JSON list of C-alpha atoms and ligand atoms in Angstrom, two decimals:
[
{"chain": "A", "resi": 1, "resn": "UNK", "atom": "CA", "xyz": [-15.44, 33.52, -26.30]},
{"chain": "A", "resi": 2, "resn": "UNK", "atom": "CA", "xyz": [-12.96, 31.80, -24.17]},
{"chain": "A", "resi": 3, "resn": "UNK", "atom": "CA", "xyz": [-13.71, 33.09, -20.80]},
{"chain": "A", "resi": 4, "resn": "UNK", "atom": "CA", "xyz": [-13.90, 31.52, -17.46]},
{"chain": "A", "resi": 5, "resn": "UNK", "atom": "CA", "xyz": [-17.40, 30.04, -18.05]},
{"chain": "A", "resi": 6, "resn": "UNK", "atom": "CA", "xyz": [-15.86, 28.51, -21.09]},
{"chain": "A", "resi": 7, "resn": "UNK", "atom": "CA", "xyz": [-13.25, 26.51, -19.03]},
{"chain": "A", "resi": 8, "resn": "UNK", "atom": "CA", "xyz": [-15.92, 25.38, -16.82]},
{"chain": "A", "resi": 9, "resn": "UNK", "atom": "CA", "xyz": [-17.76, 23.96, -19.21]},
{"chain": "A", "resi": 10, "resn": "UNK", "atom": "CA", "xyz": [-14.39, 22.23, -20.85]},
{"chain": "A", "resi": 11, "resn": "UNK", "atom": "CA", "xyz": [-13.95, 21.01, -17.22]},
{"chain": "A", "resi": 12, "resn": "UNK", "atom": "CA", "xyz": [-17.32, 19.45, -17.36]},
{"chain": "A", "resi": 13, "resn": "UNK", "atom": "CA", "xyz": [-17.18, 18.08, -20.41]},
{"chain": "A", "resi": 14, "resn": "UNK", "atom": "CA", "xyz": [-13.32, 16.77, -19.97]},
{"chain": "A", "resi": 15, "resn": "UNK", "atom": "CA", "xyz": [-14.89, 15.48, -16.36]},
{"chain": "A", "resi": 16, "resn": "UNK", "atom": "CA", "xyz": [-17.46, 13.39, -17.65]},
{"chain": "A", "resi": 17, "resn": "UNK", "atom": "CA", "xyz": [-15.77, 11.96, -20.75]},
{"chain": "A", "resi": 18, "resn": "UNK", "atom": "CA", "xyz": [-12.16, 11.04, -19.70]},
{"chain": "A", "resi": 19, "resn": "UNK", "atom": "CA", "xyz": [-12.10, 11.41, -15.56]},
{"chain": "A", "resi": 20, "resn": "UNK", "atom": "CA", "xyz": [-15.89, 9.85, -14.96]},
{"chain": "A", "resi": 21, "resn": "UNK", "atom": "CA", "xyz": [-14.37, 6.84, -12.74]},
{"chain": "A", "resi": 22, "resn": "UNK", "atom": "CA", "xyz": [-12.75, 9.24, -10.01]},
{"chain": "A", "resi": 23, "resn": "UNK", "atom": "CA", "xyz": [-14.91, 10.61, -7.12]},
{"chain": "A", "resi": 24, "resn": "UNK", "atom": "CA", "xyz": [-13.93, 14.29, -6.19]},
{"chain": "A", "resi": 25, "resn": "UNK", "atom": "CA", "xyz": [-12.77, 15.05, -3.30]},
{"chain": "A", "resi": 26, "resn": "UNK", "atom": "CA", "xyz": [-13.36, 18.24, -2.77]},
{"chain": "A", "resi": 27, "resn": "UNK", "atom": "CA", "xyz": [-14.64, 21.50, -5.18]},
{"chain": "A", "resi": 28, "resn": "UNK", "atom": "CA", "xyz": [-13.10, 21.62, -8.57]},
{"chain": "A", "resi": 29, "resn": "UNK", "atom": "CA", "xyz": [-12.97, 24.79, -10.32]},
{"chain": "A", "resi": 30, "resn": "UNK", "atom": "CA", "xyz": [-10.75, 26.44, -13.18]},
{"chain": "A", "resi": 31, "resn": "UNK", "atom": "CA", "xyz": [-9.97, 29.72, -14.06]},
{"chain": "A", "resi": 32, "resn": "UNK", "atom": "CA", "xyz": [-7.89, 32.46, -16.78]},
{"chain": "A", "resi": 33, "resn": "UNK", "atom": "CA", "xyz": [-4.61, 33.43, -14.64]},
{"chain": "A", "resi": 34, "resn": "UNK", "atom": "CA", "xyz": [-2.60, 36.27, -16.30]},
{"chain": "A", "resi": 35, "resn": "UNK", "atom": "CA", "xyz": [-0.36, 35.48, -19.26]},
{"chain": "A", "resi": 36, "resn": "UNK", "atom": "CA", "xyz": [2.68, 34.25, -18.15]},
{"chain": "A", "resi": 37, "resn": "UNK", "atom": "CA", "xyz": [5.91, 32.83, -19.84]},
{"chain": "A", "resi": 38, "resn": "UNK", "atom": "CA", "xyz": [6.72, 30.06, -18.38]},
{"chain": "A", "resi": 39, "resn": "UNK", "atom": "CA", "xyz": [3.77, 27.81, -16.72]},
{"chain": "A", "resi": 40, "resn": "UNK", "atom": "CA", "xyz": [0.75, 26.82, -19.06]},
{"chain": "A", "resi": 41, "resn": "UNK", "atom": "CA", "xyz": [-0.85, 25.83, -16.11]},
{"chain": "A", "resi": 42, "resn": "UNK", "atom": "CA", "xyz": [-0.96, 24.78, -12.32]},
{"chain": "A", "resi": 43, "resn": "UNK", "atom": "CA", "xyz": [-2.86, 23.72, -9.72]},
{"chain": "A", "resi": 44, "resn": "UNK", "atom": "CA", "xyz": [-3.32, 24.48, -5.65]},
{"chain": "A", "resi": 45, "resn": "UNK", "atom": "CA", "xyz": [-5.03, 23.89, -3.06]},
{"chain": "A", "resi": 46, "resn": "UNK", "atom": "CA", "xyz": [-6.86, 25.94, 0.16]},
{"chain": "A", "resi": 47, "resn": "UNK", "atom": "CA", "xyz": [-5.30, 25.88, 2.99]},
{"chain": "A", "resi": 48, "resn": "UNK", "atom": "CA", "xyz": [-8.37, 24.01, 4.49]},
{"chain": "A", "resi": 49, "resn": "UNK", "atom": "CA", "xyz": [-8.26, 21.58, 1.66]},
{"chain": "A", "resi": 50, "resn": "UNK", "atom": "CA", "xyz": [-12.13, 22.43, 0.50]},
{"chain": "A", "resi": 51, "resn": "UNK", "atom": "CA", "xyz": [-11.40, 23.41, -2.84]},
{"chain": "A", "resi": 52, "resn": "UNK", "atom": "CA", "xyz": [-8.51, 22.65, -5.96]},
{"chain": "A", "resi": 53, "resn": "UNK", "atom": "CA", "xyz": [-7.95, 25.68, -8.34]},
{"chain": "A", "resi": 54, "resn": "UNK", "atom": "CA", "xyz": [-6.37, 25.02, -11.48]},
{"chain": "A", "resi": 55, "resn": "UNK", "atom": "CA", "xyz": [-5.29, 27.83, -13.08]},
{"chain": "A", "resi": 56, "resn": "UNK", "atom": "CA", "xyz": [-4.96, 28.15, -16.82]},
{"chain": "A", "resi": 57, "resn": "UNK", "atom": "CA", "xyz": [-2.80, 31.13, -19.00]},
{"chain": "A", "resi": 58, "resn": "UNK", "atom": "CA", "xyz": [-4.38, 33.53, -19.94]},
{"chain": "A", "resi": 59, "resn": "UNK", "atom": "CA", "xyz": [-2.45, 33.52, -23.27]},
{"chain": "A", "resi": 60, "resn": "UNK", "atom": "CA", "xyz": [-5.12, 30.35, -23.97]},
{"chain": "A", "resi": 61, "resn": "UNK", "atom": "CA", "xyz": [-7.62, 33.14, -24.20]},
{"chain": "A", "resi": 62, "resn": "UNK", "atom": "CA", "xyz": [-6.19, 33.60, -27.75]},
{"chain": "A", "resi": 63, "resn": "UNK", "atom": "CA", "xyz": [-8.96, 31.83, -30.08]},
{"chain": "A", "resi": 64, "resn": "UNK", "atom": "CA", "xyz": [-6.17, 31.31, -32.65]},
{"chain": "A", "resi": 65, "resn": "UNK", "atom": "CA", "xyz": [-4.44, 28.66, -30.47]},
{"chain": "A", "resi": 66, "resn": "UNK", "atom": "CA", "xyz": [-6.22, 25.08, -30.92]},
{"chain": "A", "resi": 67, "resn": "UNK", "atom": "CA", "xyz": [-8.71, 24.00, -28.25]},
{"chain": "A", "resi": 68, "resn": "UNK", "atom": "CA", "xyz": [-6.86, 20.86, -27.84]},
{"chain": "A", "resi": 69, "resn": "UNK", "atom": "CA", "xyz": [-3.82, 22.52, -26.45]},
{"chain": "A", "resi": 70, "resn": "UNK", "atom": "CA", "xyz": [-5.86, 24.57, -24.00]},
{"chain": "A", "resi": 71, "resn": "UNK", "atom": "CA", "xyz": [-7.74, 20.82, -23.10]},
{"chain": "A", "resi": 72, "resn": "UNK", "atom": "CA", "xyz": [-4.25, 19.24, -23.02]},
{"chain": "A", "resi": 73, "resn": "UNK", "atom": "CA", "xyz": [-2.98, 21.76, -20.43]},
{"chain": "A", "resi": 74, "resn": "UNK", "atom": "CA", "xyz": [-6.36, 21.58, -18.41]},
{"chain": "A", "resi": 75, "resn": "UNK", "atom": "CA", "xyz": [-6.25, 17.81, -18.66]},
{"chain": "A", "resi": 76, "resn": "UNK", "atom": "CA", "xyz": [-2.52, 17.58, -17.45]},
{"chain": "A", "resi": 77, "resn": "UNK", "atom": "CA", "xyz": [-3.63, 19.38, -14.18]},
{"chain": "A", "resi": 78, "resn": "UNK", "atom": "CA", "xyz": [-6.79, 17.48, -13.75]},
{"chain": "A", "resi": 79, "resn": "UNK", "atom": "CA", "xyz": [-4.05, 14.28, -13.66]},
{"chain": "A", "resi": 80, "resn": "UNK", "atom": "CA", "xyz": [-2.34, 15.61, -10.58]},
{"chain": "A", "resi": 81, "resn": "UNK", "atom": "CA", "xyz": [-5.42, 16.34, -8.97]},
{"chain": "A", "resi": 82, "resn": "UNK", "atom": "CA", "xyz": [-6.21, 12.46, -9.50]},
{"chain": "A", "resi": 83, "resn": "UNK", "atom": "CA", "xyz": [-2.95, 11.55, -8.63]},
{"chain": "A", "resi": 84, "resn": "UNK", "atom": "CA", "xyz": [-3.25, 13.31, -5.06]},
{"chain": "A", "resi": 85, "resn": "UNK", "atom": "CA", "xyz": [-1.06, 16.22, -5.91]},
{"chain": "A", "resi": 86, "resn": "UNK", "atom": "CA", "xyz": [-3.32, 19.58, -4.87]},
{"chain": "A", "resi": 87, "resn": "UNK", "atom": "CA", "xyz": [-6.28, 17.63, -4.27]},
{"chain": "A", "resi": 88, "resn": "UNK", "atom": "CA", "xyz": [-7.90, 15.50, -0.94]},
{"chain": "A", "resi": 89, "resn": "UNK", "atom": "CA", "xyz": [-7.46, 12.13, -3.08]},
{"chain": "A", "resi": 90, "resn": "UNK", "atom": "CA", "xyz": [-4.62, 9.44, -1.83]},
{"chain": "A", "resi": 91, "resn": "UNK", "atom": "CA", "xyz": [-1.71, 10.65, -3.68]},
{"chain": "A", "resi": 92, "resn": "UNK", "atom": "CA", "xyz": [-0.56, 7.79, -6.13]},
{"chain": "A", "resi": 93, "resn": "UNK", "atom": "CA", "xyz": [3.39, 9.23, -6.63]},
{"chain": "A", "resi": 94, "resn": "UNK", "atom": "CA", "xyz": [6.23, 10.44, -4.70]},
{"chain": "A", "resi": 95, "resn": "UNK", "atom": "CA", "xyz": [6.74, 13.28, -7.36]},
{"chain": "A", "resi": 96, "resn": "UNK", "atom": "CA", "xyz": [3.96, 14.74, -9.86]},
{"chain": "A", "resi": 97, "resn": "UNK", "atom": "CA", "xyz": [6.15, 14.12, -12.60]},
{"chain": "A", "resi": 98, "resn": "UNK", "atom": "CA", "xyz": [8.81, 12.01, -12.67]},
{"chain": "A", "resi": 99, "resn": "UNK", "atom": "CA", "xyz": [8.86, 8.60, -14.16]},
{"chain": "A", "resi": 100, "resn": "UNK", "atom": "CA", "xyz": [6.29, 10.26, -17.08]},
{"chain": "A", "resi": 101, "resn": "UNK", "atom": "CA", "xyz": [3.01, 9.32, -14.71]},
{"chain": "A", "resi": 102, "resn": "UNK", "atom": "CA", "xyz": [1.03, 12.53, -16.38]},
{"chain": "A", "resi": 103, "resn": "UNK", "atom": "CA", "xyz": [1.99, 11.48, -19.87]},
{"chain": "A", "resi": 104, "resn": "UNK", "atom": "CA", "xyz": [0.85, 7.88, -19.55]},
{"chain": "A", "resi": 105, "resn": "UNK", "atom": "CA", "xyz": [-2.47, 8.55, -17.43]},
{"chain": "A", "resi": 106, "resn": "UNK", "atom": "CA", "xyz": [-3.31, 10.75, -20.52]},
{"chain": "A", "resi": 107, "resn": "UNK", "atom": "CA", "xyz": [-3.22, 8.11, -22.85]},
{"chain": "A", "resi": 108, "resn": "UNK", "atom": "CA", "xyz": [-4.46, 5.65, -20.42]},
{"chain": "A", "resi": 109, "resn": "UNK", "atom": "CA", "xyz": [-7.44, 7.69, -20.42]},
{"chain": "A", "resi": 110, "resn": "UNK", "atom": "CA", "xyz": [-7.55, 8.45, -24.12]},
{"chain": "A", "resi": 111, "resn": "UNK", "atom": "CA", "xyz": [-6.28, 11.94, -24.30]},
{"chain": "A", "resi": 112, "resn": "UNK", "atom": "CA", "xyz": [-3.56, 11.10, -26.16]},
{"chain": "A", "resi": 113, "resn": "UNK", "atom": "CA", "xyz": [-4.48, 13.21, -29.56]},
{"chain": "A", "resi": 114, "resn": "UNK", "atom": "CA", "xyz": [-5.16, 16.22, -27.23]},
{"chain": "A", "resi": 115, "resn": "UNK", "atom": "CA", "xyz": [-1.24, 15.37, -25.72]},
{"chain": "A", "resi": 116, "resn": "UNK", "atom": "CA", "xyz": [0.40, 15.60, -28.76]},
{"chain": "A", "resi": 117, "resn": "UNK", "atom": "CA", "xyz": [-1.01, 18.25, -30.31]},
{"chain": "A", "resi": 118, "resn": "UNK", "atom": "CA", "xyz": [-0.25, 20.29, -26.85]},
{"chain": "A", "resi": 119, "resn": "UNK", "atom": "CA", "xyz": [3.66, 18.92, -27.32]},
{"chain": "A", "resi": 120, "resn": "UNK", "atom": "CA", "xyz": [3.89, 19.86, -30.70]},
{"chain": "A", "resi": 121, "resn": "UNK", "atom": "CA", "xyz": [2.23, 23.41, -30.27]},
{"chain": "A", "resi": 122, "resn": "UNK", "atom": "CA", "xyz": [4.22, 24.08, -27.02]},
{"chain": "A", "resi": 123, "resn": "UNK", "atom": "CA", "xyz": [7.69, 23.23, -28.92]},
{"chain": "A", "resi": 124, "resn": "UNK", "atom": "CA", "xyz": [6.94, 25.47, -31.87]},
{"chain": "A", "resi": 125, "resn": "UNK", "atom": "CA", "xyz": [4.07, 28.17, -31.03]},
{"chain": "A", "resi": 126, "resn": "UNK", "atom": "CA", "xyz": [4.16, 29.09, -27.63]},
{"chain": "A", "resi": 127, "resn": "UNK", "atom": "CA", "xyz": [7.28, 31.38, -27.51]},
{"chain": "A", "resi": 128, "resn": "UNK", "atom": "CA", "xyz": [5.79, 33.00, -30.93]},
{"chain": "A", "resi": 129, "resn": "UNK", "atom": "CA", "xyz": [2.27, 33.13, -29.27]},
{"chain": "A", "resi": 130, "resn": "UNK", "atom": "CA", "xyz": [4.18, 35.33, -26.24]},
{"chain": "A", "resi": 131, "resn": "UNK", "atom": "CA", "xyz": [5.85, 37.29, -28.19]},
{"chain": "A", "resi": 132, "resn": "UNK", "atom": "CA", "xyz": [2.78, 38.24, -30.14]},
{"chain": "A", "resi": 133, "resn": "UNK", "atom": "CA", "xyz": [1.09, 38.99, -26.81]},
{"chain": "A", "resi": 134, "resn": "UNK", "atom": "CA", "xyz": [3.84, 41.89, -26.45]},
{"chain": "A", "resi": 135, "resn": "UNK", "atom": "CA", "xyz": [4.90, 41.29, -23.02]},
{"chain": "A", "resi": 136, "resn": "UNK", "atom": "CA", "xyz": [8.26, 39.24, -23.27]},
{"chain": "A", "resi": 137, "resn": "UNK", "atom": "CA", "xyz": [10.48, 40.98, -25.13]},
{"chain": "A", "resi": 138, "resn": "UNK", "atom": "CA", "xyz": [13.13, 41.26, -22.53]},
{"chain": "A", "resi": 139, "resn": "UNK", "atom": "CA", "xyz": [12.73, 37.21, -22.40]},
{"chain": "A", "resi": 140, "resn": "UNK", "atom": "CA", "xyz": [13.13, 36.17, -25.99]},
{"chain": "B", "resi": 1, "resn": "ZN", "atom": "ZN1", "xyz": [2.40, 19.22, -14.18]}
]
């Protein structure tokens, strides 16, 4: 069941194979937000700079989507929190996107299967995957 235990453990294990060179700053932790239409995911920070949240969709609590999108999305915040953005580490960028930065530290690091199959499932499934969640009809 994909609960918040179950990202943990994804954390971990997307931690230790892909981010294992980068010292944490600070505490780490990821859980479900509610389903929303527009942000797959997103990370902050306390005020006092102790501890990084990233929160993940709770649409991605849907077994039917593929695990690799749900590690894509988790993997694209745990590149802003190495790049400084939401997290006590030097920040690397002037913006958290621009220029592509998250794109190529994901295939730097060799998440680059996990990437595409996020882009592709993002471009054709995630409107469909809302919809089928029965809260957007207003949007779509
Ligand atoms: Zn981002």
């Amino acid at each position: 069941m994909r609960d918040n235990k179950w990202l943990s453990d994804l954390l971990s294990d997307l931690w230790d194979r892909y981010f294992f060179d980068v010292e944490k700053g600070n505490i780490l932790e990821v859980k479900f937000s509610r389903v929303a239409r527009t942000r797959l995911g997103s990370i902050r920070m306390t005020r006092d700079k102790r501890k990084s949240v990233v929160l993940i969709n709770g649409v991605f609590k849907d077994p039917l989507i593929p695990a690799e999108v749900v590690e894509a999305v988790l993997a694209h915040e745990l590149v802003h929190y190495v790049h400084g953005f939401c997290s006590p580490l030097k920040r690397q960028y002037r913006h958290p996107h621009r220029g592509g930065v998250v794109r190529n530290e994901m295939i730097r690091r060799g998440l680059v299967h996990q990437y595409r199959v996020e882009k592709a499932w993002t471009k054709k499934s995630f409107r469909e995957i809302a919809r089928t969640h029965g809260l957007f009809h207003h949007f779509l």
